[in-house]
């Protein structure tokens, strides 16, 4: 009989990728019955899912809804979204904690949690404002201490962010070139992942061999790209001349949108941390290489992603 796989973030990049991958995998589609969790059953994306899988309302801020959503579950893919208020750290940590606690109460046997590097720990306390990373890392530590099998997915930078976050995209200069600016060296290398296309390939590996990957963290990316390399790839893809400009931290901070509120400093620190310590800390390149080698399927390069999802500078 099929085991119930509950997927949080079902209408987003990560959860949606997991659902698509399992549905299209001949082995996993028979091994698991999918249950997609969404806060809004009436959203356009939720309605599209209803024709494919069981869709259930659930909100990590509403424990009662989770008790219903996680009834009869075997395996959980859990993820949380960042908060940006003054209690952002505790808010996101408590979301993850509640999901894990309820999953255990309902008899779940395995949790796969979408985590991120523990920036404050890796940096020895130098960078403490990258709240979404640290809150997920604390939640990972909590889950590791629970009486349940677990594995972890730690994605690199989303390729989708190039298009979905305009404030990070290249800006046109007066000379007709396009300026890709950050406050760090052009040689800084960032792990990049096609979150919508490839998350399922990492999670699929865990689902296919859960005992093999118990306790492991997939530092998920196809490869590391320097900002200089990204500019060359964007130039080729768009037909425009994209060049890198290293700005001051103050200039980079001023270009970030007001919507980030107190996390503006965290955004600045995230890039500074990556430059000094590496995205995943010591051994970043080896960690990424291991995850890519163990993914269940070919991963998209940045070039391939941009070919499939053309990015227009205009």
XYZ file of C-alpha atoms in Angstrom:
314
model
C 0.000 0.000 0.000
C 1.218 3.519 -0.817
C 2.648 5.616 1.999
C 1.378 9.157 2.474
C 3.929 11.832 1.613
C 2.924 15.266 2.879
C 4.465 18.203 1.023
C 4.563 21.695 2.501
C 5.089 24.678 0.220
C 3.208 22.752 -2.444
C 2.426 25.823 -4.549
C 5.978 27.197 -4.388
C 9.316 26.402 -6.016
C 10.449 23.673 -3.620
C 7.257 21.844 -2.758
C 5.943 22.118 -6.297
C 9.142 20.551 -7.616
C 8.852 17.653 -5.169
C 5.273 16.983 -6.254
C 6.112 17.101 -9.967
C 9.108 14.826 -9.511
C 7.260 12.158 -7.519
C 4.282 12.183 -9.884
C 6.561 11.635 -12.875
C 8.808 8.992 -11.309
C 7.599 5.451 -11.996
C 8.953 4.075 -8.697
C 8.111 6.916 -6.314
C 4.638 7.526 -7.763
C 3.707 3.997 -6.704
C 5.558 4.146 -3.394
C 3.867 7.374 -2.214
C 0.444 8.928 -2.187
C 0.906 12.685 -2.312
C -0.828 15.178 -0.054
C -0.156 18.836 -0.836
C -0.445 21.337 2.016
C -1.422 24.916 1.251
C -2.733 27.793 3.326
C -5.261 28.843 0.682
C -7.251 26.129 -1.075
C -8.724 28.701 -3.443
C -5.477 30.114 -4.820
C -4.961 29.546 -8.576
C -1.976 27.271 -7.973
C -3.856 25.211 -5.377
C -6.733 24.732 -7.800
C -4.321 23.452 -10.450
C -2.918 20.931 -7.963
C -6.355 19.546 -7.115
C -6.469 17.760 -10.432
C -3.225 15.923 -9.647
C -3.013 15.213 -5.913
C -4.928 15.442 -2.648
C -4.821 19.097 -1.539
C -5.396 19.923 2.140
C -5.529 23.230 3.981
C -2.799 23.628 6.558
C -1.062 26.551 8.217
C 2.029 26.208 10.385
C 0.632 29.012 12.572
C -2.520 26.971 13.195
C -1.712 23.760 15.059
C -5.262 22.402 14.723
C -5.067 22.606 10.932
C -1.766 20.699 10.997
C -3.263 17.953 13.152
C -5.778 17.342 10.400
C -3.344 17.811 7.523
C -0.789 15.374 8.964
C -3.196 12.618 9.904
C -1.930 9.245 8.682
C 1.318 10.661 7.309
C 4.425 8.524 6.746
C 6.940 11.028 5.339
C 6.955 14.825 5.511
C 8.735 17.314 3.283
C 8.703 20.410 5.490
C 9.724 23.953 4.682
C 9.083 27.344 6.223
C 8.973 30.864 4.806
C 10.928 33.736 6.373
C 9.346 36.311 8.640
C 10.570 39.906 8.623
C 9.197 41.336 11.857
C 11.035 41.926 15.146
C 10.337 38.331 16.217
C 11.359 36.858 12.852
C 13.778 34.290 14.267
C 11.364 32.795 16.785
C 8.433 32.989 14.378
C 10.067 30.858 11.700
C 11.718 28.487 14.174
C 8.384 27.857 15.881
C 6.703 27.122 12.540
C 9.206 24.360 11.847
C 9.039 23.070 15.424
C 5.244 22.842 15.304
C 5.292 20.936 12.006
C 7.826 18.450 13.385
C 6.047 18.002 16.713
C 2.660 17.403 15.119
C 4.164 15.051 12.539
C 5.562 12.873 15.320
C 2.275 12.972 17.228
C 0.517 11.745 14.089
C 2.905 8.834 13.620
C 5.208 10.128 10.896
C 8.325 8.033 10.371
C 10.527 10.404 8.352
C 11.004 14.156 8.009
C 12.878 15.880 5.196
C 13.420 19.502 6.201
C 14.466 22.404 3.981
C 17.227 24.043 5.976
C 20.036 26.577 5.402
C 23.591 27.053 6.724
C 24.045 28.233 10.324
C 25.638 31.568 9.462
C 26.225 32.863 12.986
C 27.872 29.579 14.026
C 30.012 29.140 10.901
C 31.180 32.762 11.127
C 32.030 32.450 14.811
C 29.438 35.065 15.728
C 30.669 37.659 13.218
C 27.469 37.636 11.163
C 24.334 37.397 13.283
C 21.645 39.128 11.218
C 21.018 36.517 8.529
C 17.895 35.455 10.381
C 16.206 33.122 7.846
C 19.372 31.030 7.641
C 19.917 30.807 11.392
C 16.274 30.108 12.242
C 16.167 27.191 9.803
C 19.506 25.914 11.106
C 18.179 25.944 14.678
C 15.079 24.076 13.513
C 17.329 21.503 11.858
C 19.163 21.007 15.147
C 15.820 20.508 16.912
C 14.607 17.950 14.367
C 17.881 16.014 14.597
C 17.194 15.533 18.301
C 13.695 14.113 17.823
C 12.782 10.404 17.847
C 12.245 10.273 14.080
C 14.404 9.601 11.034
C 15.357 12.742 9.152
C 17.352 14.157 6.265
C 17.928 17.714 5.105
C 17.847 19.784 1.926
C 19.904 22.991 2.001
C 19.443 24.840 -1.301
C 21.891 27.280 -2.792
C 20.819 30.510 -4.439
C 17.709 30.094 -6.568
C 18.244 30.668 -10.271
C 14.663 31.949 -10.245
C 15.749 34.920 -8.125
C 17.484 36.487 -11.125
C 14.019 37.034 -12.589
C 11.813 37.108 -9.503
C 13.782 39.669 -7.502
C 14.198 42.727 -9.765
C 16.186 44.627 -7.153
C 18.985 42.050 -7.562
C 18.884 42.057 -11.371
C 21.263 44.024 -13.613
C 20.391 47.708 -14.116
C 20.914 49.613 -17.369
C 23.739 52.123 -17.407
C 23.954 55.359 -19.397
C 26.494 53.765 -21.741
C 24.113 50.949 -22.709
C 25.741 48.243 -20.608
C 23.916 46.488 -17.792
C 25.387 46.642 -14.299
C 25.211 43.628 -12.003
C 26.226 44.998 -8.613
C 26.998 43.586 -5.202
C 29.316 44.766 -2.441
C 31.590 41.724 -2.652
C 34.376 40.602 -4.987
C 33.446 39.437 -8.513
C 35.392 36.270 -7.693
C 32.944 35.209 -4.948
C 31.378 31.890 -5.937
C 27.754 31.118 -5.179
C 26.056 27.716 -5.371
C 23.068 27.937 -7.719
C 20.057 25.658 -8.064
C 17.039 25.533 -10.352
C 14.668 25.302 -7.398
C 11.518 24.614 -9.409
C 13.166 22.161 -11.768
C 15.646 20.350 -9.532
C 14.529 20.344 -5.885
C 12.587 17.167 -6.588
C 15.740 15.433 -7.845
C 17.466 15.902 -4.492
C 14.398 15.024 -2.434
C 13.688 12.122 -4.775
C 17.067 10.606 -3.903
C 16.133 10.647 -0.217
C 12.661 9.243 -0.875
C 14.089 6.396 -2.948
C 16.745 5.455 -0.375
C 15.707 6.947 2.984
C 17.979 4.777 5.109
C 21.031 5.588 2.996
C 20.518 9.327 3.412
C 19.245 9.428 6.988
C 21.014 12.260 8.814
C 22.592 13.618 5.630
C 22.315 17.174 4.309
C 22.091 17.797 0.582
C 23.891 21.094 -0.039
C 21.844 21.445 -3.171
C 23.265 23.153 -6.247
C 24.402 22.174 -9.704
C 27.693 24.072 -9.258
C 29.267 27.244 -7.907
C 29.381 30.343 -10.106
C 31.392 33.497 -9.538
C 29.602 36.795 -10.097
C 31.962 37.378 -13.025
C 30.886 34.058 -14.547
C 27.223 34.911 -13.986
C 27.680 38.168 -15.906
C 29.245 36.312 -18.842
C 26.389 33.805 -18.898
C 23.766 36.564 -18.673
C 25.487 38.462 -21.484
C 25.363 35.424 -23.738
C 21.760 34.626 -22.801
C 20.326 38.137 -23.166
C 22.464 39.461 -25.999
C 23.305 42.456 -23.798
C 26.625 43.422 -22.245
C 26.373 42.634 -18.527
C 29.270 43.735 -16.343
C 29.947 43.358 -12.657
C 30.403 46.352 -10.359
C 31.573 45.998 -6.784
C 29.839 48.666 -4.723
C 30.099 49.672 -1.089
C 27.920 47.886 1.479
C 26.077 51.186 1.994
C 25.280 51.540 -1.708
C 24.090 47.931 -1.936
C 21.947 48.393 1.180
C 20.295 51.517 -0.217
C 19.182 49.605 -3.327
C 17.229 47.018 -1.313
C 13.445 47.451 -1.087
C 11.744 48.841 2.003
C 9.650 45.664 2.231
C 12.610 43.872 3.826
C 12.428 46.161 6.842
C 14.849 44.983 9.508
C 16.274 42.279 7.250
C 18.099 44.727 4.990
C 21.226 44.366 7.124
C 20.766 40.599 6.998
C 20.753 40.680 3.227
C 24.006 42.636 3.220
C 25.555 40.287 5.776
C 24.546 37.213 3.770
C 26.761 38.201 0.855
C 29.606 39.302 3.131
C 29.431 35.971 4.947
C 29.518 34.066 1.654
C 32.609 35.959 0.552
C 34.495 35.333 3.777
C 33.412 31.833 4.785
C 31.786 30.243 1.739
C 28.049 29.656 1.407
C 28.142 26.347 3.299
C 31.268 27.157 5.250
C 34.478 25.064 5.021
C 34.349 22.516 2.217
C 31.566 24.235 0.295
C 32.775 22.953 -3.088
C 33.033 19.356 -1.868
C 29.600 19.500 -0.218
C 27.995 20.771 -3.412
C 29.791 18.162 -5.518
C 28.561 15.338 -3.249
C 24.967 16.543 -3.382
C 25.023 16.939 -7.170
C 26.513 13.459 -7.597
C 23.803 11.933 -5.404
C 20.842 13.777 -6.941
C 18.339 11.554 -8.744
C 18.565 12.983 -12.223
C 20.512 15.477 -14.308
C 20.630 18.981 -12.848
C 20.166 22.167 -14.871
C 23.149 24.443 -15.330
C 22.604 28.197 -15.203
C 23.030 28.307 -18.981
C 20.356 25.630 -19.444
C 18.025 27.348 -17.013
C 18.256 30.654 -18.887
C 17.717 28.864 -22.185
C 14.513 27.315 -20.825
C 13.452 30.513 -19.012
C 14.732 33.428 -21.117
C 15.639 36.523 -19.132
C 15.065 39.783 -20.958
C 16.845 43.010 -20.113
C 14.774 45.924 -21.347
